[in-house]
mmCIF file of C-alpha atoms and ligand atoms in Angstrom:
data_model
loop_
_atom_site.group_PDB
_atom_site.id
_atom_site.type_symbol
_atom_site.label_atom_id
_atom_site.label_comp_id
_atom_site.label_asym_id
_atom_site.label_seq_id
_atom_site.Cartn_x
_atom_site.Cartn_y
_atom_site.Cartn_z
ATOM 1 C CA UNK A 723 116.013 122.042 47.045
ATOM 2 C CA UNK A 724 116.886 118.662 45.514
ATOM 3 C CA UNK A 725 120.765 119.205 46.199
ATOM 4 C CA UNK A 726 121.717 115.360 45.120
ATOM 5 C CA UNK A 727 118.855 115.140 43.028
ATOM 6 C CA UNK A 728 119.278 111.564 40.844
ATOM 7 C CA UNK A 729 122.743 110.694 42.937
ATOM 8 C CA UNK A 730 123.237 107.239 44.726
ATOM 9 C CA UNK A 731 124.741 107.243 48.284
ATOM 10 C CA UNK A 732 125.459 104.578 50.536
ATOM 11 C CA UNK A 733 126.027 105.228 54.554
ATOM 12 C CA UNK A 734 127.268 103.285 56.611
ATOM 13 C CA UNK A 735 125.713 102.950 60.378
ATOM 14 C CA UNK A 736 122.683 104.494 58.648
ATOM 15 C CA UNK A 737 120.636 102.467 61.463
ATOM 16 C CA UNK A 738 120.241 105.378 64.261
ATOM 17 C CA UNK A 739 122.035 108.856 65.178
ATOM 18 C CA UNK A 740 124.062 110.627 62.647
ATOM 19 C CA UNK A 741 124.070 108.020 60.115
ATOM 20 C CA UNK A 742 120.299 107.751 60.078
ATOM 21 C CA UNK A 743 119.521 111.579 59.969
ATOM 22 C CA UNK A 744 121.754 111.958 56.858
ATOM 23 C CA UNK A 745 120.211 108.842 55.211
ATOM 24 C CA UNK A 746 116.755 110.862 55.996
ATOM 25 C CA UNK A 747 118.546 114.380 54.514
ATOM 26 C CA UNK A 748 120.102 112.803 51.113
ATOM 27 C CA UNK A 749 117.038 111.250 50.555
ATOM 28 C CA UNK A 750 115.114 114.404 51.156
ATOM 29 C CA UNK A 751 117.525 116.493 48.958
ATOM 30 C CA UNK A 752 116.432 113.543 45.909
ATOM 31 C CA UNK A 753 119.265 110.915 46.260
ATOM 32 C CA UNK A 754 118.499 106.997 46.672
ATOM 33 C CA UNK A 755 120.106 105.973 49.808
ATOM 34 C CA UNK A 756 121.981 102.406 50.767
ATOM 35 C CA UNK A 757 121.659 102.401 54.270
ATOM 36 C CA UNK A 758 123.840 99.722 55.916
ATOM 37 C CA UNK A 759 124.575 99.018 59.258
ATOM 38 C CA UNK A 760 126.063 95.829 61.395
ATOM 39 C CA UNK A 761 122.281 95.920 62.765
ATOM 40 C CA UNK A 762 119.624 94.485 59.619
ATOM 41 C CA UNK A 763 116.738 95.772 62.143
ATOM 42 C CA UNK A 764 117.498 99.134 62.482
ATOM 43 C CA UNK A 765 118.745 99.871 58.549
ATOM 44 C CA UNK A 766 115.253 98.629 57.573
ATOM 45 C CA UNK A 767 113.743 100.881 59.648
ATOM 46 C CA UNK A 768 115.378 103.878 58.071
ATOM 47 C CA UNK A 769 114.589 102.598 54.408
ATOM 48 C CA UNK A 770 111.310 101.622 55.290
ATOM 49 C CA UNK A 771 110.752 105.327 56.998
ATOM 50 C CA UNK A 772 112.219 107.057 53.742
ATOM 51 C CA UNK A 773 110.235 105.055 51.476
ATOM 52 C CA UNK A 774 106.917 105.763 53.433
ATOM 53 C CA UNK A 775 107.654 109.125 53.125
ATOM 54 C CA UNK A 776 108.327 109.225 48.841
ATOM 55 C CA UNK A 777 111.848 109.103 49.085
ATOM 56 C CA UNK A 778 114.036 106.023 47.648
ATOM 57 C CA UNK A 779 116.160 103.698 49.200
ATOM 58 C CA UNK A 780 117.323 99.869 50.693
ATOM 59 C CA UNK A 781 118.574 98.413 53.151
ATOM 60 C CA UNK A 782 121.603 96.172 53.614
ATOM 61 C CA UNK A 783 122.986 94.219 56.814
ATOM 62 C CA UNK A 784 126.815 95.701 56.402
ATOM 63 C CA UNK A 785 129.901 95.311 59.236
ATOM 64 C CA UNK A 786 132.339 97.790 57.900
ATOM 65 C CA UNK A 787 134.960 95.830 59.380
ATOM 66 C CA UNK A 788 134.440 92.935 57.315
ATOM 67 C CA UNK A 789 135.538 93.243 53.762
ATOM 68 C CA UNK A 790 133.087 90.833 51.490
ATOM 69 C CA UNK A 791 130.521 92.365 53.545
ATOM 70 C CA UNK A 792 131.648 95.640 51.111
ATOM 71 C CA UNK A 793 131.707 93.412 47.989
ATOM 72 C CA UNK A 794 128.281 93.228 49.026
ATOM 73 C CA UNK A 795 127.381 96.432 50.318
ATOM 74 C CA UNK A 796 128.342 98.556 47.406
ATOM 75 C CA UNK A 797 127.608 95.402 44.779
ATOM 76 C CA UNK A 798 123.791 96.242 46.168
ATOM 77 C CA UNK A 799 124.318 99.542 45.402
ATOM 78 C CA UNK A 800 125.497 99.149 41.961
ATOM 79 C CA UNK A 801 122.658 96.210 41.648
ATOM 80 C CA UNK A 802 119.719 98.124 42.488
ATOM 81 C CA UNK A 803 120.591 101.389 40.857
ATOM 82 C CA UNK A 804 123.480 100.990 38.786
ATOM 83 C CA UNK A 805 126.099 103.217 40.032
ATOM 84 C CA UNK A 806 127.354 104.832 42.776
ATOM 85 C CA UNK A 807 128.202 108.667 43.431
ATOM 86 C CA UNK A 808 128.329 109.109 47.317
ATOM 87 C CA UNK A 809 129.855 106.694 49.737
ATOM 88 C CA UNK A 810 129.380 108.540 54.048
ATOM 89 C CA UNK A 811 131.689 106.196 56.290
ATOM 90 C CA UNK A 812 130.059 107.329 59.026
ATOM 91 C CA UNK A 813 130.047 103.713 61.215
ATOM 92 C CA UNK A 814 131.994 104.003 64.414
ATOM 93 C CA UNK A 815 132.019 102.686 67.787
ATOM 94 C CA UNK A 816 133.748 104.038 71.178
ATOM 95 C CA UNK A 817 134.599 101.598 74.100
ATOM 96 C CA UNK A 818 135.025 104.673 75.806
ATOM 97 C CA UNK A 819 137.931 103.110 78.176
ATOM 98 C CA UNK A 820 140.968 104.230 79.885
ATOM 99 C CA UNK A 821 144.394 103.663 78.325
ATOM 100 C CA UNK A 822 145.816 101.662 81.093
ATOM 101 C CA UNK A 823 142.653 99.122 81.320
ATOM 102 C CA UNK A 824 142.928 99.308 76.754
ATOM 103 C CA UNK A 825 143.060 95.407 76.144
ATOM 104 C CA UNK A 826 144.988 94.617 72.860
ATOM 105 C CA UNK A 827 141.664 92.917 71.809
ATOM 106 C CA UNK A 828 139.684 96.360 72.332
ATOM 107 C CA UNK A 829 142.141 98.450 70.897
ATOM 108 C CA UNK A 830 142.108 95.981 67.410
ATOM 109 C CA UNK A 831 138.399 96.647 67.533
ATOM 110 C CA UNK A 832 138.385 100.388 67.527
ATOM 111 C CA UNK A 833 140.827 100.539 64.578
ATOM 112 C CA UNK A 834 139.085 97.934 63.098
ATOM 113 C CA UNK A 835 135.674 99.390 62.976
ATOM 114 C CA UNK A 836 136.643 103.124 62.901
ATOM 115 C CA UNK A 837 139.987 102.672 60.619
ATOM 116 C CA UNK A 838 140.378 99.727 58.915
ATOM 117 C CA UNK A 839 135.851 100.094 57.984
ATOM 118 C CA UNK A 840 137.060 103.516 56.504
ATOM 119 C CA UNK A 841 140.258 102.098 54.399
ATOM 120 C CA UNK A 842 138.036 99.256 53.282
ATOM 121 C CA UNK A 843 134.821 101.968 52.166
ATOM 122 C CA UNK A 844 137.662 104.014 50.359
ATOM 123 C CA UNK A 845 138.877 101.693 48.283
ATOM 124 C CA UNK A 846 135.498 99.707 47.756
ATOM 125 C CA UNK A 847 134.274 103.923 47.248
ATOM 126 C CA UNK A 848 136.941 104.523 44.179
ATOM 127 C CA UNK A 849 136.274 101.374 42.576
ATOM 128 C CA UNK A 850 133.124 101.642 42.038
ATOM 129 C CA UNK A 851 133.434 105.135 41.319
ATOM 130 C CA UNK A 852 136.250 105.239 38.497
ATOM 131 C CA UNK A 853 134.925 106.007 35.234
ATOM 132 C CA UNK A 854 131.870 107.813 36.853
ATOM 133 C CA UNK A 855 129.779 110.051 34.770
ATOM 134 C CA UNK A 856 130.027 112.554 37.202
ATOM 135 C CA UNK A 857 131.596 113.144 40.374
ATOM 136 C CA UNK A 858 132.250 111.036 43.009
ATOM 137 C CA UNK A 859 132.422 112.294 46.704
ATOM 138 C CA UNK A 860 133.415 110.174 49.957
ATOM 139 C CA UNK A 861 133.011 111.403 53.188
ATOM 140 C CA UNK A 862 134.629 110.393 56.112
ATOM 141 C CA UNK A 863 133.538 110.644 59.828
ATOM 142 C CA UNK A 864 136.308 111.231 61.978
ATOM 143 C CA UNK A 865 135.867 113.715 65.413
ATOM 144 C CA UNK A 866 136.881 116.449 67.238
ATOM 145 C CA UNK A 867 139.247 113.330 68.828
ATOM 146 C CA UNK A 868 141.513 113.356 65.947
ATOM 147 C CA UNK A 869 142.542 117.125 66.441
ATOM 148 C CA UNK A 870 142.618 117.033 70.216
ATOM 149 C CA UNK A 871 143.185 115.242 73.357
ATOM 150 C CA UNK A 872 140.794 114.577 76.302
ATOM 151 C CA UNK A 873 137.557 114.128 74.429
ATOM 152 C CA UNK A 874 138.114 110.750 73.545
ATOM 153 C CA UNK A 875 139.424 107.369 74.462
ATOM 154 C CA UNK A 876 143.087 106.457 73.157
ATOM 155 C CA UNK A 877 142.116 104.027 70.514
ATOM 156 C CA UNK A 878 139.335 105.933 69.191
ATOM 157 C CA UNK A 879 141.551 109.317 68.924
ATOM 158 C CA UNK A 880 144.279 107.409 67.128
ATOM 159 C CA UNK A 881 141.790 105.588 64.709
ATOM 160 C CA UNK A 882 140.024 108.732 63.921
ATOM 161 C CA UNK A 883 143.279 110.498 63.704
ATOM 162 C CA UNK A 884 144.118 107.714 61.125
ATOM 163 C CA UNK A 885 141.228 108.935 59.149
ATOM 164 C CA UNK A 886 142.714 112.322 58.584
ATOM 165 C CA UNK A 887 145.420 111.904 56.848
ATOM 166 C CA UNK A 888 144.132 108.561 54.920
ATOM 167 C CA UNK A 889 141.575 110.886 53.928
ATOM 168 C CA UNK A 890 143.914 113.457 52.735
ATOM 169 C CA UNK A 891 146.513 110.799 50.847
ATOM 170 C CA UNK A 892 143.364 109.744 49.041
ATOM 171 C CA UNK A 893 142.126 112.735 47.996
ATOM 172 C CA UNK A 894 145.418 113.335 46.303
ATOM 173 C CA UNK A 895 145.852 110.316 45.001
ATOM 174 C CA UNK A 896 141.926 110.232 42.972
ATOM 175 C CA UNK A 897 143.070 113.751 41.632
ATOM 176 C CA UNK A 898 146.649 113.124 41.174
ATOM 177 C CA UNK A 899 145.367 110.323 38.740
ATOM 178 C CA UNK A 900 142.475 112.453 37.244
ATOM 179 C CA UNK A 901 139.467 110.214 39.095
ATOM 180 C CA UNK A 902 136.893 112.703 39.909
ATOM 181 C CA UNK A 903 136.250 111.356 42.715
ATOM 182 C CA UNK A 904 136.724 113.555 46.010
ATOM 183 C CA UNK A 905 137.172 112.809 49.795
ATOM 184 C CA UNK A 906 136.938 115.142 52.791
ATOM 185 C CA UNK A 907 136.267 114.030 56.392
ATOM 186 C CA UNK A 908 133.847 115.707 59.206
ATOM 187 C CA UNK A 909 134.896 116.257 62.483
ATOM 188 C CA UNK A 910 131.901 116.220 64.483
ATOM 189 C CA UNK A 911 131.870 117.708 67.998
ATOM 190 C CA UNK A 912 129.950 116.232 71.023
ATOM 191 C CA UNK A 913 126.805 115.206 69.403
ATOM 192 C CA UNK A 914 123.405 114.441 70.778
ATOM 193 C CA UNK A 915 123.158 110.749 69.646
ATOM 194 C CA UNK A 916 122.951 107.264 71.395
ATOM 195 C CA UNK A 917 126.798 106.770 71.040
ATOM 196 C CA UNK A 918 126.878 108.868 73.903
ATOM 197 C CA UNK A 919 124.275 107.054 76.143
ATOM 198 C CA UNK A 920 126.592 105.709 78.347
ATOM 199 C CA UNK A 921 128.017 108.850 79.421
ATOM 200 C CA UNK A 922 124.566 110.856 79.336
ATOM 201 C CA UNK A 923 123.952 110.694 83.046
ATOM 202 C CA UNK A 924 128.348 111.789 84.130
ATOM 203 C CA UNK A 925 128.644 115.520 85.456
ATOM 204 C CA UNK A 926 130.530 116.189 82.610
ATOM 205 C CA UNK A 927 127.477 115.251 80.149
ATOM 206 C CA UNK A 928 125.957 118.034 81.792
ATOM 207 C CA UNK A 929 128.629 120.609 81.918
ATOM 208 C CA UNK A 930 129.754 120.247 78.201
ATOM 209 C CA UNK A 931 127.318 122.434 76.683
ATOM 210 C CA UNK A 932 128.232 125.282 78.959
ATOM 211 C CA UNK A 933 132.173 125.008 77.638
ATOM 212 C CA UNK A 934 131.087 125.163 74.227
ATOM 213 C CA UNK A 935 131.075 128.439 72.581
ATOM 214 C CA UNK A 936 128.060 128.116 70.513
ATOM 215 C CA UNK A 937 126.225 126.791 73.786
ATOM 216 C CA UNK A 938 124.704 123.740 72.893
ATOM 217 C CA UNK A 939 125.228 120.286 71.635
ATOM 218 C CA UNK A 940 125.473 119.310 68.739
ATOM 219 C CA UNK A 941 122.310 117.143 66.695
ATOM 220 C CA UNK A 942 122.681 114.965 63.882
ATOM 221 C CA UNK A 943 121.082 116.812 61.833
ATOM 222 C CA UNK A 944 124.011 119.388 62.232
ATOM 223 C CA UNK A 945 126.111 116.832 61.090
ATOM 224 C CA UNK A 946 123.826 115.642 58.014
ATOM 225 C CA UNK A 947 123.622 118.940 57.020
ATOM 226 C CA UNK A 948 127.434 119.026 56.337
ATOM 227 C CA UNK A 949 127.471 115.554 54.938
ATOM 228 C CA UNK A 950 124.360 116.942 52.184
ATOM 229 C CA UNK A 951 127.177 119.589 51.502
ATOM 230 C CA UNK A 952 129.849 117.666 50.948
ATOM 231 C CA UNK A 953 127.936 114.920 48.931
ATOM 232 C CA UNK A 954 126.333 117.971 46.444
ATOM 233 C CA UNK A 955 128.215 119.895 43.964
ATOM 234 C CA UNK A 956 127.927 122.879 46.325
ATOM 235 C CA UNK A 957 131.122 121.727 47.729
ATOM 236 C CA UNK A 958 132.886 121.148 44.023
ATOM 237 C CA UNK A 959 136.274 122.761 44.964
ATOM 238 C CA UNK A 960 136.792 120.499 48.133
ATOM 239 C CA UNK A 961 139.035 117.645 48.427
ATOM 240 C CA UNK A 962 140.986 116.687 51.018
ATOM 241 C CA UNK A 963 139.725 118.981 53.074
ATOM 242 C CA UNK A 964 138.760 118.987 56.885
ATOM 243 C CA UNK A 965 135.121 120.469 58.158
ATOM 244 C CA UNK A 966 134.829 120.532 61.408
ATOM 245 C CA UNK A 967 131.372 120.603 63.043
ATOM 246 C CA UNK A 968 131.949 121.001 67.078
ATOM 247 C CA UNK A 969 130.130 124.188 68.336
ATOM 248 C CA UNK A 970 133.599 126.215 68.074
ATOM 249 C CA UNK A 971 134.832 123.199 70.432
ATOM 250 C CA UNK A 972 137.983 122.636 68.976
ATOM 251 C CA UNK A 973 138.319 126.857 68.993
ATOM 252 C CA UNK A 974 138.689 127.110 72.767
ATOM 253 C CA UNK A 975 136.358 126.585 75.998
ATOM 254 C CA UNK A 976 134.220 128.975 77.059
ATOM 255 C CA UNK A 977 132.216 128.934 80.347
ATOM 256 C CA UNK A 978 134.540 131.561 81.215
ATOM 257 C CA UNK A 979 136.842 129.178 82.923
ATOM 258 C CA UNK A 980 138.907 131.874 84.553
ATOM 259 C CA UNK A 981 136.465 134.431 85.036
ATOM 260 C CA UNK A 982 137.915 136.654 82.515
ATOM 261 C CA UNK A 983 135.131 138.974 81.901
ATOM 262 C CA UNK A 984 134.160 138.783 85.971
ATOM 263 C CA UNK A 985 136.019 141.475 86.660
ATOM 264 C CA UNK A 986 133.362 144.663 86.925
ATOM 265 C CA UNK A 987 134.288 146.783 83.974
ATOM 266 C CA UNK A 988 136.482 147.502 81.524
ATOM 267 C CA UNK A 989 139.743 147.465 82.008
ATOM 268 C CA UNK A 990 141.778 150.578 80.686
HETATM 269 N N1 LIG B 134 128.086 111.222 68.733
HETATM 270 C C1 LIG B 134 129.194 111.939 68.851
HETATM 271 O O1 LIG B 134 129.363 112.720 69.819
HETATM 272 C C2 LIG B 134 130.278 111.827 67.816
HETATM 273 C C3 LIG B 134 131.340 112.735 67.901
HETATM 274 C C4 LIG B 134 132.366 112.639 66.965
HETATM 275 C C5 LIG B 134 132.317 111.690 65.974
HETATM 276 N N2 LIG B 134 131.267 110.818 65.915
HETATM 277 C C6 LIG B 134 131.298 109.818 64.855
HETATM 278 O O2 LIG B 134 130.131 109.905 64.078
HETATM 279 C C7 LIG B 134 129.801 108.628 63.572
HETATM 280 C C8 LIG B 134 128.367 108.288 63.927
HETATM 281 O O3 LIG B 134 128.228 108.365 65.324
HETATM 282 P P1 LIG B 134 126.821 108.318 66.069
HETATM 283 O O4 LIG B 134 126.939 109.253 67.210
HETATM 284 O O5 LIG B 134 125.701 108.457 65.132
HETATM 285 O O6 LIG B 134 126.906 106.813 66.644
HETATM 286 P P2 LIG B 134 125.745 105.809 67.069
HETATM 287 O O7 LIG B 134 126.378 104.828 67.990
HETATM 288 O O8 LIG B 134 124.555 106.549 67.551
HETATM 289 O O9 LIG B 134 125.380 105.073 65.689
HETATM 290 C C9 LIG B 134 126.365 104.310 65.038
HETATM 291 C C10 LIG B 134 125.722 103.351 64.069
HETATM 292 O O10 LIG B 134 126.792 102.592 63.479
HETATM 293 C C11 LIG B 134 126.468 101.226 63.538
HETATM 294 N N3 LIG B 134 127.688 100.449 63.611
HETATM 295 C C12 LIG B 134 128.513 100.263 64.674
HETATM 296 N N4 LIG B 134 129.515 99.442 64.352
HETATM 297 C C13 LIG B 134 129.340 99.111 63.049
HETATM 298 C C14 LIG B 134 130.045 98.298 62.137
HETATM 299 N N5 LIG B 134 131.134 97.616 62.508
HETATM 300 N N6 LIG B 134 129.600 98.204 60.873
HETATM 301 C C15 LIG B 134 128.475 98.856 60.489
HETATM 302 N N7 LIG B 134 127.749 99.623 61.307
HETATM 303 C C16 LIG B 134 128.176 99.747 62.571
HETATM 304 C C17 LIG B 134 125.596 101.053 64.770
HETATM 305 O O11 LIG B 134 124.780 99.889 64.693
HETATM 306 C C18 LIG B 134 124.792 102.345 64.752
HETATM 307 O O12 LIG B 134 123.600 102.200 63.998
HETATM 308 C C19 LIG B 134 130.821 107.657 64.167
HETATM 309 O O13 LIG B 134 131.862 107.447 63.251
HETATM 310 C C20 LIG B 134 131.324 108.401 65.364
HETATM 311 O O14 LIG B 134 132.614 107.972 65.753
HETATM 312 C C21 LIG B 134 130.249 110.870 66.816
#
């Protein structure tokens, strides 16, 4: 089903994990895909990939943290296919350290990447969107670290926190003023994707699926599949608004921590 069918969307970090995957879905479900990322190798791959395959699509080197690199980013966009409906800031980065060994330095580079990279697509997002034909959606990546503690690293809880509710302000705003344009965020759970390689072989790597409720972890392509929703019309009554994509994470642990249901029979 061609969901996006004729739409342009640009994502960012389209190079590899969830970004990729939902470069691969859009352009499945008929949009022509921008894929960026701060590495030129692995973006081409992806276009190439979707192209080989009959979809559409381009590459474009992109550090989300660096604002003419946007000028050029979405001015590719507009270029090559002369508009823009969907913008996915999905880049990110975790330095996955503890608070008290957080240099100053590291923590400016989480909110730069995972904040400041999102403030920078919005805006870029709405520019190029006002006046639109149709409607414009932006989607922001945030985690399961903005709505609770202990799955994250300081910096990158407070950045994606950040996203939230700059997400939210913006949303109002664009309707407020009668843009068309909407923005929502994700909050993706533990996901199955090379961010997490340097934590793949910790105890708790292996554990984590057993405290989720849905027992598993999560794939991109659970996460692309909410990002297709979001970008389609499907989702034309949502702005603002938070989906959250974490195996029922964020609804409590299972695993039976406590043994709860251990106890032999029911209880009268
Ligand atoms: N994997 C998870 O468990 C998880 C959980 C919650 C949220 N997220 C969020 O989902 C998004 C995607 O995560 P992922 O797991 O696919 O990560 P990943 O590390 O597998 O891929 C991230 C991509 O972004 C690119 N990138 C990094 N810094 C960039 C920059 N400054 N500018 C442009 N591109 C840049 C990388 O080159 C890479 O291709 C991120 O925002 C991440 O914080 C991931």
């Amino acid at each position: 089903m061609n969901r996006v069918d004729g739409k342009v969307a640009l994502v960012t970090g389209g190079g590899r994990g969830i970004g990729k995957v939902s470069c691969e879905l859009l352009a499945q479900a008929g949009a022509k895909v921008v894929v960026t990322d701060i590495n030129p190798a692995a973006a081409d791959v992806v276009a190439n990939e979707i192209v080989s395959s009959g979809g559409v699509a381009i590459a474009v080197q992109h550090d989300v943290a660096n604002e003419n690199d946007w000028k050029n980013a979405v001015g590719a966009a507009l270029e090559r296919y002369g508009k823009l409906d969907v913008l996915v800031n999905n880049a990110g980065m975790s330095l996955f350290n503890e608070c008290k060994d957080t240099s100053l330095e590291d923590w400016r580079r989480t909110q730069s990447v995972n904040l400041e990279g999102v403030f920078l697509g919005v805006r870029s997002g709405i520019n190029a969107m006002i006046g639109n034909e149709g409607v414009g959606s932006i989607i922001n990546i945030a985690s399961i670290g903005a709505l609770l503690g202990g799955v994250s690293d300081v910096s990158y809880a407070a950045a994606k926190s950040g996203v939230r509710m700059l997400t939210k302000a913006a949303a109002v705003e664009c309707g407020t003023k009668g843009y068309n344009i909407r923005i929502n965020t994700i909050y993706p759970g533990t996901i199955d994707s090379p961010m997490n390689d340097v934590v793949r072989d910790s105890p708790g790597w292996r554990m984590i699926k057993k405290l989720l409720p849905i027992g598993r972890l999560g794939l991109p392509i659970d996460i692309a599949r909410g990002v297709l929703f979001l970008a389609s019309d499907d989702s034309s009554f949502m702005t603002g608004s938070d989906l959250v994509i974490d195996g029922g994470a964020t609804a409590g642990a299972s695993g039976d921590i406590l043994g709860l249901f251990d106890h032999g029979g029911p209880q009268r």
